[in-house]
PDB file of C-alpha atoms in Angstrom:
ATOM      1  CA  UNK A   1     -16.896 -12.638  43.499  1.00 53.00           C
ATOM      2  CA  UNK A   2     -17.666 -11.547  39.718  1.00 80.00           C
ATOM      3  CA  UNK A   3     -21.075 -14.091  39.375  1.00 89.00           C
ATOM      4  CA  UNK A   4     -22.151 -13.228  43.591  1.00 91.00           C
ATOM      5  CA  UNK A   5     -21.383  -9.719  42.949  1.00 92.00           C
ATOM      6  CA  UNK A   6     -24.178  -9.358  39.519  1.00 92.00           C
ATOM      7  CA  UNK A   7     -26.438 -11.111  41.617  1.00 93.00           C
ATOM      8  CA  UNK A   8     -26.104  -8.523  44.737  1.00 94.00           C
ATOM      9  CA  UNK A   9     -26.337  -5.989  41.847  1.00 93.00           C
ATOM     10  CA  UNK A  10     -29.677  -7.550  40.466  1.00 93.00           C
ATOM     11  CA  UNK A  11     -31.448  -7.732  43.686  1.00 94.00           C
ATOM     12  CA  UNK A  12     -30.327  -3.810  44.612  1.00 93.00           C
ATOM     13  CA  UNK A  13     -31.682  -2.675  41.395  1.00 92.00           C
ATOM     14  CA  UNK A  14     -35.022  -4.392  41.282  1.00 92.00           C
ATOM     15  CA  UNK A  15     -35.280  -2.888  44.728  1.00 92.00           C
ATOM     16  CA  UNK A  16     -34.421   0.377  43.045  1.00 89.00           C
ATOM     17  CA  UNK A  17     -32.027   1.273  45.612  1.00 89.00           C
ATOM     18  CA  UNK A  18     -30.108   4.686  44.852  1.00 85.00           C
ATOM     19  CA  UNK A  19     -26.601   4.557  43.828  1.00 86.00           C
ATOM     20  CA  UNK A  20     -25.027   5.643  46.740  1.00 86.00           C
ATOM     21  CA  UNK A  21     -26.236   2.860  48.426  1.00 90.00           C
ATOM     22  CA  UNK A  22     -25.793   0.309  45.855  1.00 92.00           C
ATOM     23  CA  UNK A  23     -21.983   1.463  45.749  1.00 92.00           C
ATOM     24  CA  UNK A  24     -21.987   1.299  49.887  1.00 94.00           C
ATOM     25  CA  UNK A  25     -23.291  -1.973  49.836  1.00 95.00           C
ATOM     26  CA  UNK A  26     -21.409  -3.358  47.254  1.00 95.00           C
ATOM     27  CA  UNK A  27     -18.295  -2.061  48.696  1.00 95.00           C
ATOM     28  CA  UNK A  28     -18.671  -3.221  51.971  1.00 95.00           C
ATOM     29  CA  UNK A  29     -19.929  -6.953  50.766  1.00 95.00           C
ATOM     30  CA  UNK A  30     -16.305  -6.708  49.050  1.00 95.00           C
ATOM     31  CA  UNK A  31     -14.368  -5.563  52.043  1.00 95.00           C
ATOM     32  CA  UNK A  32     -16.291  -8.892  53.826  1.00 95.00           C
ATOM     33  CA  UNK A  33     -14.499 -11.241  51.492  1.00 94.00           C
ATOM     34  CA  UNK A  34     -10.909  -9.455  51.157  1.00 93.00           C
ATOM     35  CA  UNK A  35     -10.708  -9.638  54.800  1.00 94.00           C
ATOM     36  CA  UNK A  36     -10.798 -13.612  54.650  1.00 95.00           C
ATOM     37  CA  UNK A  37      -9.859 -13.703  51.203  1.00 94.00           C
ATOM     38  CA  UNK A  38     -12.894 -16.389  50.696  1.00 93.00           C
ATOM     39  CA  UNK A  39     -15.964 -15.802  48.622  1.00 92.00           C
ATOM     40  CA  UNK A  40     -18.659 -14.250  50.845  1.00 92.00           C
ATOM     41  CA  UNK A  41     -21.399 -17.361  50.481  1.00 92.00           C
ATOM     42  CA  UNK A  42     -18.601 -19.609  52.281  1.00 92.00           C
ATOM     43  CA  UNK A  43     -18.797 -17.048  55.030  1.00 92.00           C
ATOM     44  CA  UNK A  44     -20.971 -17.574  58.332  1.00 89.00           C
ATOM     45  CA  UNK A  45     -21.681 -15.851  61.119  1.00 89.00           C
ATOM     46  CA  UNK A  46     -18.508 -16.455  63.596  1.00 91.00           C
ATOM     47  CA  UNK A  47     -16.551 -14.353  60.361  1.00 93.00           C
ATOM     48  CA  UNK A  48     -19.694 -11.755  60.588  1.00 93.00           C
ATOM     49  CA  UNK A  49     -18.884 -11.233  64.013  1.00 91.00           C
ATOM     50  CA  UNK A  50     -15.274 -11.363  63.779  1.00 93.00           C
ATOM     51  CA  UNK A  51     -15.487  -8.648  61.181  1.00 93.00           C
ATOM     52  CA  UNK A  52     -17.459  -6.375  63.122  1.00 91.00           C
ATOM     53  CA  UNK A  53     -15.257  -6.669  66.374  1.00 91.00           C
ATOM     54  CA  UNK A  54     -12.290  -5.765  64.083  1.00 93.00           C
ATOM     55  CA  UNK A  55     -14.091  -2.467  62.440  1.00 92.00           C
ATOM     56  CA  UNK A  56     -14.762  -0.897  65.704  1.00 89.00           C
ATOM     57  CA  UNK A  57     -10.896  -2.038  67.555  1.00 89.00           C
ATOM     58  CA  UNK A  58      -8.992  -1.853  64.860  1.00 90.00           C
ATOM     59  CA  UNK A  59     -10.309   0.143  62.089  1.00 91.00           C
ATOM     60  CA  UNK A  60     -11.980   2.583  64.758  1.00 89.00           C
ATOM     61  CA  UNK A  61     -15.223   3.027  62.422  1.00 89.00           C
ATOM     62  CA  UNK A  62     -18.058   5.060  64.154  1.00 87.00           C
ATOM     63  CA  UNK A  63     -20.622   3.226  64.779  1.00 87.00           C
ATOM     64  CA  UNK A  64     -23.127   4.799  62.090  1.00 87.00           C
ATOM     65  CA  UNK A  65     -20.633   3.131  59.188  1.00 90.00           C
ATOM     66  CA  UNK A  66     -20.890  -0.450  61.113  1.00 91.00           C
ATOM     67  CA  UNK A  67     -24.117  -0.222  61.330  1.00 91.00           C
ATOM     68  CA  UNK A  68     -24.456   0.342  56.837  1.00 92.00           C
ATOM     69  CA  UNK A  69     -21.834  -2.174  56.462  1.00 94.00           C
ATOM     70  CA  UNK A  70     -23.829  -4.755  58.435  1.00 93.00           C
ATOM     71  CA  UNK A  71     -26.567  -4.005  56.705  1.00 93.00           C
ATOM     72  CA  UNK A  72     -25.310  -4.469  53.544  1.00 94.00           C
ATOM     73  CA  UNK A  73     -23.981  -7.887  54.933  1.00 94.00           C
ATOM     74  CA  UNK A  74     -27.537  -8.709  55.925  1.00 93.00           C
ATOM     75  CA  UNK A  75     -29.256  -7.965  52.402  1.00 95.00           C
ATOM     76  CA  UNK A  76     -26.079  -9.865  50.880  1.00 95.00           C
ATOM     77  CA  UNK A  77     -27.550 -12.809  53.050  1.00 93.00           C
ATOM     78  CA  UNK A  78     -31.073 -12.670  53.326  1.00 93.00           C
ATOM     79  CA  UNK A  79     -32.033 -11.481  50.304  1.00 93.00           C
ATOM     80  CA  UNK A  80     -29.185 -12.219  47.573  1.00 93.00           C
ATOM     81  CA  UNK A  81     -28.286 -15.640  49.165  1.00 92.00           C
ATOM     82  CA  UNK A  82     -31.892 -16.178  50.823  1.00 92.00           C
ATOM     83  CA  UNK A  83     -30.171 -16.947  54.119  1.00 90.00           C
ATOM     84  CA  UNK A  84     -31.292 -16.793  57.507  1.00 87.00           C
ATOM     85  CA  UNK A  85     -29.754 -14.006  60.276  1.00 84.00           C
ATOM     86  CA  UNK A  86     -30.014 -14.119  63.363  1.00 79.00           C
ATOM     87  CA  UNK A  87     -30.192 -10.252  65.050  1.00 75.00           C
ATOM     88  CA  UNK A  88     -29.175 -12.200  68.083  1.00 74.00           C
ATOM     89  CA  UNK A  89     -25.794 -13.526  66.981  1.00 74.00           C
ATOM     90  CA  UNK A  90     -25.130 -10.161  65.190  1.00 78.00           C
ATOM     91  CA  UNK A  91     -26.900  -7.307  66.574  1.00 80.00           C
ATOM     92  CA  UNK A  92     -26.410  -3.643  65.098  1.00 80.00           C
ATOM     93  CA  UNK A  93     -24.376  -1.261  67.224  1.00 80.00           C
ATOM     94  CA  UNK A  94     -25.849   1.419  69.380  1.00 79.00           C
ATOM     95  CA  UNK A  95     -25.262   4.841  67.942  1.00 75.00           C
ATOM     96  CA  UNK A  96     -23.860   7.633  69.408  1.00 74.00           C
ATOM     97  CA  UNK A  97     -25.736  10.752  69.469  1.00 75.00           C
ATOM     98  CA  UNK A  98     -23.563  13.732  69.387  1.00 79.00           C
ATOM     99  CA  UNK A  99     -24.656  17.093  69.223  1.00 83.00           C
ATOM    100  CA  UNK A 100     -23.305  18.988  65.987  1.00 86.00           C
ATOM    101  CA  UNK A 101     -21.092  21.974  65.965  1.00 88.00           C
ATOM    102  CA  UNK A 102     -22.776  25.325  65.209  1.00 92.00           C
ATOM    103  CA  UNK A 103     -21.115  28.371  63.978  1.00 94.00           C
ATOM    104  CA  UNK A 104     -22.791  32.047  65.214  1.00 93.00           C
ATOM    105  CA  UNK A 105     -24.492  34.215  62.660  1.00 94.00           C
ATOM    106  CA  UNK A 106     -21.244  36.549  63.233  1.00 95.00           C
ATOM    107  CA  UNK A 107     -18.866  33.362  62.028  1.00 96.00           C
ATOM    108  CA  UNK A 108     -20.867  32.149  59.380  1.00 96.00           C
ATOM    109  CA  UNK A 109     -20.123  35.886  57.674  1.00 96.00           C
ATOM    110  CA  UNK A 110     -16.348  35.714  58.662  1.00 96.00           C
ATOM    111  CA  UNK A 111     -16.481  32.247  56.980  1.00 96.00           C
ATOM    112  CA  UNK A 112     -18.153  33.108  53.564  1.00 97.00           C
ATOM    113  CA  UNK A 113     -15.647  36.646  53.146  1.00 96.00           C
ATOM    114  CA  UNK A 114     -12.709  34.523  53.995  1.00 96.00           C
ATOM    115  CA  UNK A 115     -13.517  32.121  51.192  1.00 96.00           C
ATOM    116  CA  UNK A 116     -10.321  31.709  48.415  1.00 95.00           C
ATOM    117  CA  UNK A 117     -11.716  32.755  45.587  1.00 96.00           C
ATOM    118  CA  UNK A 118     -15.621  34.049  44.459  1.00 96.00           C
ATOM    119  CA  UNK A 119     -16.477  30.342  43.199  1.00 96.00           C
ATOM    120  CA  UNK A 120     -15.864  28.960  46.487  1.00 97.00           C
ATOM    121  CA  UNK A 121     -17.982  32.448  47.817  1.00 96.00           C
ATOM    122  CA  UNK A 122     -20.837  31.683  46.044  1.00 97.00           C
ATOM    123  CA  UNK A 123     -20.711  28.170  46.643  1.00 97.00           C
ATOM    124  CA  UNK A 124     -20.616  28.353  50.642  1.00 97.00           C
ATOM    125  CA  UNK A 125     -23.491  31.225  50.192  1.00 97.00           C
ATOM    126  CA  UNK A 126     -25.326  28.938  48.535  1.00 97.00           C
ATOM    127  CA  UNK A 127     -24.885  25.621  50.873  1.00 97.00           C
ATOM    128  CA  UNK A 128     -25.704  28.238  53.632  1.00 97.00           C
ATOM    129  CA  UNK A 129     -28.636  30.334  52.351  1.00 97.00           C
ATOM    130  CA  UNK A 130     -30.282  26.860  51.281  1.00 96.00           C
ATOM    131  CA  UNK A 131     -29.471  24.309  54.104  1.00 96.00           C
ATOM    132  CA  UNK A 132     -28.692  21.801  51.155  1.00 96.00           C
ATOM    133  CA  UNK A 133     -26.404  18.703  51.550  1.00 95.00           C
ATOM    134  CA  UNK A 134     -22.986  18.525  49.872  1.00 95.00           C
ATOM    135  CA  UNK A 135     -24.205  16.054  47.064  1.00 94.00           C
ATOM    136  CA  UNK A 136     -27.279  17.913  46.430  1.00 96.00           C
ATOM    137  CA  UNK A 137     -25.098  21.557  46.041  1.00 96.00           C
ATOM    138  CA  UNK A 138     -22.807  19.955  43.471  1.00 96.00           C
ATOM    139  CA  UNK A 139     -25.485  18.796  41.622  1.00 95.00           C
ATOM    140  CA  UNK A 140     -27.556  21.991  40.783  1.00 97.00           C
ATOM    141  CA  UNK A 141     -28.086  23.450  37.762  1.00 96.00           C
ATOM    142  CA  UNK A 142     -28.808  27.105  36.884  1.00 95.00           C
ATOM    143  CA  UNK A 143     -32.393  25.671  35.495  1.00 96.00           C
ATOM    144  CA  UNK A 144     -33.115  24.728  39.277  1.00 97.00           C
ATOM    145  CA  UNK A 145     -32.754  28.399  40.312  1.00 97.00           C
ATOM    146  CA  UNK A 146     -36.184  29.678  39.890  1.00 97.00           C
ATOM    147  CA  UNK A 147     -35.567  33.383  40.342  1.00 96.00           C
ATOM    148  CA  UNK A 148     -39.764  34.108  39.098  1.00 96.00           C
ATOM    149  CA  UNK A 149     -40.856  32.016  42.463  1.00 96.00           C
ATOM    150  CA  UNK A 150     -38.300  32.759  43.975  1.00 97.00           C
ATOM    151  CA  UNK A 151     -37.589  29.104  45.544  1.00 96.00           C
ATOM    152  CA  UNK A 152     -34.156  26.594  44.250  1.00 97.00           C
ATOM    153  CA  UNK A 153     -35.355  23.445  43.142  1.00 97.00           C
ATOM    154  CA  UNK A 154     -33.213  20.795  45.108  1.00 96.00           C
ATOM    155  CA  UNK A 155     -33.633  17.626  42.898  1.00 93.00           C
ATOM    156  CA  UNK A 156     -32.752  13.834  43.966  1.00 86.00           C
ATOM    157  CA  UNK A 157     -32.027  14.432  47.817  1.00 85.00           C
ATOM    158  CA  UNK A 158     -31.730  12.126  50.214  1.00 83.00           C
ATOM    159  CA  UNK A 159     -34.492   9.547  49.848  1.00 79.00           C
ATOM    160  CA  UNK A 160     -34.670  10.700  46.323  1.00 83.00           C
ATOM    161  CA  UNK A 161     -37.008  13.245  47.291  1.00 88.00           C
ATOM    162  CA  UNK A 162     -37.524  16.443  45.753  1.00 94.00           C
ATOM    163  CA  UNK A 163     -37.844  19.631  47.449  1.00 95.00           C
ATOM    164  CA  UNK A 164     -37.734  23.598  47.282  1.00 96.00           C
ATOM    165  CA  UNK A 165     -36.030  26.333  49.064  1.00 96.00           C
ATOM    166  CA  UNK A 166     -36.522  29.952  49.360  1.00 96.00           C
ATOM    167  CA  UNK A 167     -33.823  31.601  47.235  1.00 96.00           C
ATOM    168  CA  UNK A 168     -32.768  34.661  49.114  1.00 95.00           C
ATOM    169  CA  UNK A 169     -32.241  38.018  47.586  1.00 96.00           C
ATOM    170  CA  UNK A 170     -28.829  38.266  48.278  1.00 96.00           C
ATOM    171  CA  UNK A 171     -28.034  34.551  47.081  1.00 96.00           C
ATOM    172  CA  UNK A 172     -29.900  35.969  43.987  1.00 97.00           C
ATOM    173  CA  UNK A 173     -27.108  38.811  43.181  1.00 96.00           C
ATOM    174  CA  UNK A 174     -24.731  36.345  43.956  1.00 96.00           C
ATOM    175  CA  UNK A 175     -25.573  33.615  41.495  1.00 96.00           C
ATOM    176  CA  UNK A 176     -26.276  36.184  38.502  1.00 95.00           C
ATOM    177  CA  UNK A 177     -22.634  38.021  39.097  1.00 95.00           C
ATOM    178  CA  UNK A 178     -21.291  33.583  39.360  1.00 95.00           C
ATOM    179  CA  UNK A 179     -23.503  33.086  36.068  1.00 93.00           C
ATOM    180  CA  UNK A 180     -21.322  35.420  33.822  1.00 89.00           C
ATOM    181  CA  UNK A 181     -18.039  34.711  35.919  1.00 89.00           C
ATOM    182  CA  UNK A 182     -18.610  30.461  34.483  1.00 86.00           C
ATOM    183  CA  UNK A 183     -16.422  29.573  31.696  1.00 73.00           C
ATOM    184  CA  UNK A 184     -19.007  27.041  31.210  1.00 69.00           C
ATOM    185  CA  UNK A 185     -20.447  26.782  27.746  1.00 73.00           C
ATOM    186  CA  UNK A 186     -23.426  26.255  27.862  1.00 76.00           C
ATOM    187  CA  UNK A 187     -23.986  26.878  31.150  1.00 85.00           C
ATOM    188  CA  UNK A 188     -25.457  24.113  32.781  1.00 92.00           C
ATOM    189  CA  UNK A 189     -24.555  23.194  36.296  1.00 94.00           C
ATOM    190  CA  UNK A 190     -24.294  25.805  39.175  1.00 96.00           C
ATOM    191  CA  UNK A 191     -20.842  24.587  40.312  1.00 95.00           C
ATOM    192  CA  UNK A 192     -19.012  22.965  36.657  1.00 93.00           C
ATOM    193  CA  UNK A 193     -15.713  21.168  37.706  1.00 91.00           C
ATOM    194  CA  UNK A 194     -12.243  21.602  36.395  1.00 87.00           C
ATOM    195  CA  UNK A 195     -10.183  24.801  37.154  1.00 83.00           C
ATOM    196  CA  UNK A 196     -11.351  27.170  35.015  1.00 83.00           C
ATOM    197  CA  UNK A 197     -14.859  26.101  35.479  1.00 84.00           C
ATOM    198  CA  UNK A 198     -15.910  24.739  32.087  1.00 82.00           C
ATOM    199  CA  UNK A 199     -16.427  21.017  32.591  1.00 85.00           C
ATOM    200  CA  UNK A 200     -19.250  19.110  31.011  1.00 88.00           C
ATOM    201  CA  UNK A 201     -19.712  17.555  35.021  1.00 92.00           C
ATOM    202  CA  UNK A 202     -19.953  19.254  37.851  1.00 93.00           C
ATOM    203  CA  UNK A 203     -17.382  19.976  41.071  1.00 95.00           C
ATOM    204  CA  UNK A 204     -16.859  17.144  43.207  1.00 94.00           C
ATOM    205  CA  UNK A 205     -17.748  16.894  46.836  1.00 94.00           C
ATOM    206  CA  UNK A 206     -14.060  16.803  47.748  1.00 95.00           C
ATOM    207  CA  UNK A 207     -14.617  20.416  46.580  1.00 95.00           C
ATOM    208  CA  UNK A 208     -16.545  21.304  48.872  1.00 96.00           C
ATOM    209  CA  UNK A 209     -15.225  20.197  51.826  1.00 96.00           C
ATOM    210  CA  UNK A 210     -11.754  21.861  51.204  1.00 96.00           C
ATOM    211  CA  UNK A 211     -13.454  25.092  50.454  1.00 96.00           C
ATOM    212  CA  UNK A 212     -14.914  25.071  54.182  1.00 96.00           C
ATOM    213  CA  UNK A 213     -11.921  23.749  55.627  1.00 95.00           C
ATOM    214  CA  UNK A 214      -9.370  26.502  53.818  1.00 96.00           C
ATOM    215  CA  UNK A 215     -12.009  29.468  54.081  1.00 96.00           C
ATOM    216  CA  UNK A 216     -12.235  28.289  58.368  1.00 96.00           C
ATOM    217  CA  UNK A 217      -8.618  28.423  58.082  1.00 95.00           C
ATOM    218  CA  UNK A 218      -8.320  31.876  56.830  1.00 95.00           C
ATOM    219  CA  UNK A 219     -11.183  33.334  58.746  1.00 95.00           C
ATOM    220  CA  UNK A 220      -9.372  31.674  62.055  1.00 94.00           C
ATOM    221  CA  UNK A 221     -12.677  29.548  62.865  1.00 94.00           C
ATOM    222  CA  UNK A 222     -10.996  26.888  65.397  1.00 86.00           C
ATOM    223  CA  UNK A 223     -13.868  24.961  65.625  1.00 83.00           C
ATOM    224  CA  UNK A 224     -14.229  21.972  62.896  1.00 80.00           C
ATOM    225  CA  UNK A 225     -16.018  23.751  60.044  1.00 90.00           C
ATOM    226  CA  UNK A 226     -17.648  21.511  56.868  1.00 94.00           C
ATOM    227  CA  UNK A 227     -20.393  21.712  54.469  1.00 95.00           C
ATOM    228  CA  UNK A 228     -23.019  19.596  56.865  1.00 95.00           C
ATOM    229  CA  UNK A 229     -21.925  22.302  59.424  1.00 96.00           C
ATOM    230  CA  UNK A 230     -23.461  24.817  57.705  1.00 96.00           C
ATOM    231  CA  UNK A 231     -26.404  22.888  56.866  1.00 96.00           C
ATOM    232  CA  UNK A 232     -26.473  22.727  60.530  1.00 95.00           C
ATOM    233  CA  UNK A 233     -26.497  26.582  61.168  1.00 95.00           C
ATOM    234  CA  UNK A 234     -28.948  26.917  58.078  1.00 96.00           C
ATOM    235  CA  UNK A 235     -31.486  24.703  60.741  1.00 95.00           C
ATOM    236  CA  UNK A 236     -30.617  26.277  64.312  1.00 94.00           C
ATOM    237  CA  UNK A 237     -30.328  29.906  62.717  1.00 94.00           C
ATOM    238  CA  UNK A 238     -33.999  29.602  61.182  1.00 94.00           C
ATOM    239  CA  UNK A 239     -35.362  28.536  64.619  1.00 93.00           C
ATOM    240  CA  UNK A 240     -33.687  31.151  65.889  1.00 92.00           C
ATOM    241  CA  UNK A 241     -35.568  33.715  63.852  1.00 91.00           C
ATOM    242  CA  UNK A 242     -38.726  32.160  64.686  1.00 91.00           C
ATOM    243  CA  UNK A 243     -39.288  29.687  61.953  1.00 93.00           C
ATOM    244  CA  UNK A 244     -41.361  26.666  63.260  1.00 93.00           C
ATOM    245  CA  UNK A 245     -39.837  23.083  62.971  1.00 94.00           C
ATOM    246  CA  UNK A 246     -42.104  22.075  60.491  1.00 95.00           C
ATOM    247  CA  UNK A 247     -40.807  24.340  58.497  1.00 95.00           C
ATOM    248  CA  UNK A 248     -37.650  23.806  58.637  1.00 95.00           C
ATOM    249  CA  UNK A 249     -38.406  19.662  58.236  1.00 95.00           C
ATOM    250  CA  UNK A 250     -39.223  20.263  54.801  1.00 95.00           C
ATOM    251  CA  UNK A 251     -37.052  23.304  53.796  1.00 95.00           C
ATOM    252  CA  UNK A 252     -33.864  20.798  55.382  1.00 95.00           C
ATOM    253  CA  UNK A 253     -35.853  17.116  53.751  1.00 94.00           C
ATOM    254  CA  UNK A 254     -36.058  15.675  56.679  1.00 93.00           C
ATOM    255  CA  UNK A 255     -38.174  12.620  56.685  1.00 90.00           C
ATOM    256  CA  UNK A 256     -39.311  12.693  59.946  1.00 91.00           C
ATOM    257  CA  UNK A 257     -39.633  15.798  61.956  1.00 92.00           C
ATOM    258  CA  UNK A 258     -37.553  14.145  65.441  1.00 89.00           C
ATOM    259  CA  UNK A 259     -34.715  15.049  63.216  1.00 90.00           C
ATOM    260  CA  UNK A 260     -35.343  18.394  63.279  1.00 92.00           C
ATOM    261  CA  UNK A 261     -36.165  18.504  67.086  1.00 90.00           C
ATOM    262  CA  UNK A 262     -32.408  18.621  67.504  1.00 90.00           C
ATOM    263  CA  UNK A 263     -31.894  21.882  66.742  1.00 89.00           C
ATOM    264  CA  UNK A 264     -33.812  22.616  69.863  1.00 87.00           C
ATOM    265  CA  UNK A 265     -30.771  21.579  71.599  1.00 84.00           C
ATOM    266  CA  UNK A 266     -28.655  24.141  69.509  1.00 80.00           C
ATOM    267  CA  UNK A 267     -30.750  27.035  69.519  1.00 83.00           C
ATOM    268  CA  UNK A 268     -30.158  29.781  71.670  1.00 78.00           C
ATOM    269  CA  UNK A 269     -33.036  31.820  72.081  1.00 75.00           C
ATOM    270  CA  UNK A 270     -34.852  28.293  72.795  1.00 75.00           C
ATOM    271  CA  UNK A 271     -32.187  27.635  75.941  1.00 73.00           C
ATOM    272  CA  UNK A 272     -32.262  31.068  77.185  1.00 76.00           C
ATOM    273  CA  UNK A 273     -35.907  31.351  77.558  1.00 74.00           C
ATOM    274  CA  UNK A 274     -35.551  28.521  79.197  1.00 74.00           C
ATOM    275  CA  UNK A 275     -35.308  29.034  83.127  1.00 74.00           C
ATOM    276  CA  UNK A 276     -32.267  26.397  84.926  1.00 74.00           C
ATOM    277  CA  UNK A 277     -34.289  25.560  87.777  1.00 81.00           C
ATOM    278  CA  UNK A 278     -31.107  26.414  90.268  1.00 73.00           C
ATOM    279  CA  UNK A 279     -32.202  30.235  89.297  1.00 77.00           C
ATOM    280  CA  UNK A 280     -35.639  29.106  91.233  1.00 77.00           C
ATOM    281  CA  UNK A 281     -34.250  28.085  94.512  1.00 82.00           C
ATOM    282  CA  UNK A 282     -33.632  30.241  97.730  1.00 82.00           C
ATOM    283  CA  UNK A 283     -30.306  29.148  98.699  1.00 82.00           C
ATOM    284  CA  UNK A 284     -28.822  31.613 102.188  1.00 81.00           C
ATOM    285  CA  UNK A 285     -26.076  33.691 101.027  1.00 76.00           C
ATOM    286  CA  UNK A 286     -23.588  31.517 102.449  1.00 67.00           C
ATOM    287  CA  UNK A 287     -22.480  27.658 102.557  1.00 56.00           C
ATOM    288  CA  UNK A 288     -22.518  25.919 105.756  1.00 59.00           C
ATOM    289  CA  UNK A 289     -18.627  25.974 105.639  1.00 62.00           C
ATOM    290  CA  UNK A 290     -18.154  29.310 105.187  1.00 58.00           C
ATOM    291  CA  UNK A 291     -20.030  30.279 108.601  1.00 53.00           C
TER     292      UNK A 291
END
């Protein structure tokens, strides 16, 4: 695997992939081969489509983390081995389109005072007031907090796209009482790692997530409550208060704005003004079995 796996590596950095996806694809191309314990290019389609069965009966994978590792499987083929594939003989799995969950205004507040401790405050203030993904909260500095505009420079997103995001007065406070509570010397990321704080590298997405989860714990949120979620209310609550999906598109990075559209299923001031047309018939006061 060492000599195919520098030549997947090649062909995903002339392509300039990001590293997430060089590390997915790499992984997963890996995986492929342990399963048969062969070397990948001895591999054909039957074992492509043997290997997919097995990741959705036995491995119970969604069906969005099939669909990457076939793709990495297909650039592995087509473009590292200059192989044919046939879309026919392994076709990518439909998706299934579930609607997030979305906390109220009134939980989002119970979930940011329950929070452990006032790094893990600050932190879930922050993924809230700024909509940003896990990776991209970890990976602020204080330098991307532009307090003169008044906007939070999110760096490196998905797509490596850059993007800004108003910085709200309150988050403001917030991160200047966090700035002298940081061990960190000098101070350079928003969120430094290690216990006390003072780590050359910053917190870990693991981090993250178990800050939700314990703070949704303590605040007795029942409903599943992670990082994405409150991305999630950061989108449906702006389009609540009137904020027009372009706007959130780019304040969220969304490449294309039918992501966005699906906080029109969320929102409740878009549902209520919206009429069920059972309200619009004339039904008699009584069913026929009743008389």
């Amino acid at each position: 695997m060492t000599h195919l796996r520098k030549l997947l590596l090649e062909e995903l950095q002339r392509r300039n992939y990001s590293h997430e996806t060089i590390r997915s694809y790499v992984h997963a191309v890996e995986d492929f081969a342990r399963r048969f314990n062969c070397p990948p290019d001895r591999l054909g389609p039957q074992h492509i489509r043997q290997y997919q069965a097995e990741l959705f009966q036995k491995r119970k994978l969604s069906s969005g983390t099939v669909g990457i590792r076939l793709a990495a499987l297909r650039f592995f083929y087509t473009k590292t081995l200059r192989r044919n594939w046939s879309l026919a003989d392994t076709p990518y799995p439909k998706r299934t389109h579930r609607l997030p969950t979305i906390l109220s205004q009134e939980e989002v507040a119970q979930l940011i005072d329950a929070a452990a401790t006032p790094f893990h405050r600050t932190l879930l203030m922050t993924l809230y007031a700024t909509g940003a993904r896990n990776k991209e909260a970890v990976h602020l500095k204080f330098r991307d907090v532009d307090s003169k505009r008044m906007v939070i420079h999110i760096k490196g997103g998905k797509g490596r796209r850059d993007r800004d995001v108003m910085l709200s007065l309150k988050l403001l406070e917030e991160l200047r009482e966090h700035w002298y509570r940081v061990g960190q010397r000098p101070r350079v990321w928003l969120f430094p790692g290690n216990r006390r704080h003072s780590a050359d590298r910053p917190i870990n997405t693991k981090t993250v997530w178990h800050a939700c989860q314990n703070a949704a714990k303590r605040a007795g949120i029942q409903i599943g409550a992670h990082p994405h979620t409150l991305r999630h209310c950061f989108g449906t609550h702006l389009l609540e208060a009137g904020a027009d999906l372009r706007t959130i598109q780019i304040l969220m990075g969304h490449s294309s704005l039918r992501e966005t559209t699906i906080y029109l299923h969320l929102s409740q001031r878009h549902l209520q003004a919206t009429a069920s047309p059972l309200d619009l018939l004339k039904l008699k006061a009584r069913s026929p079995q009743e008389k």
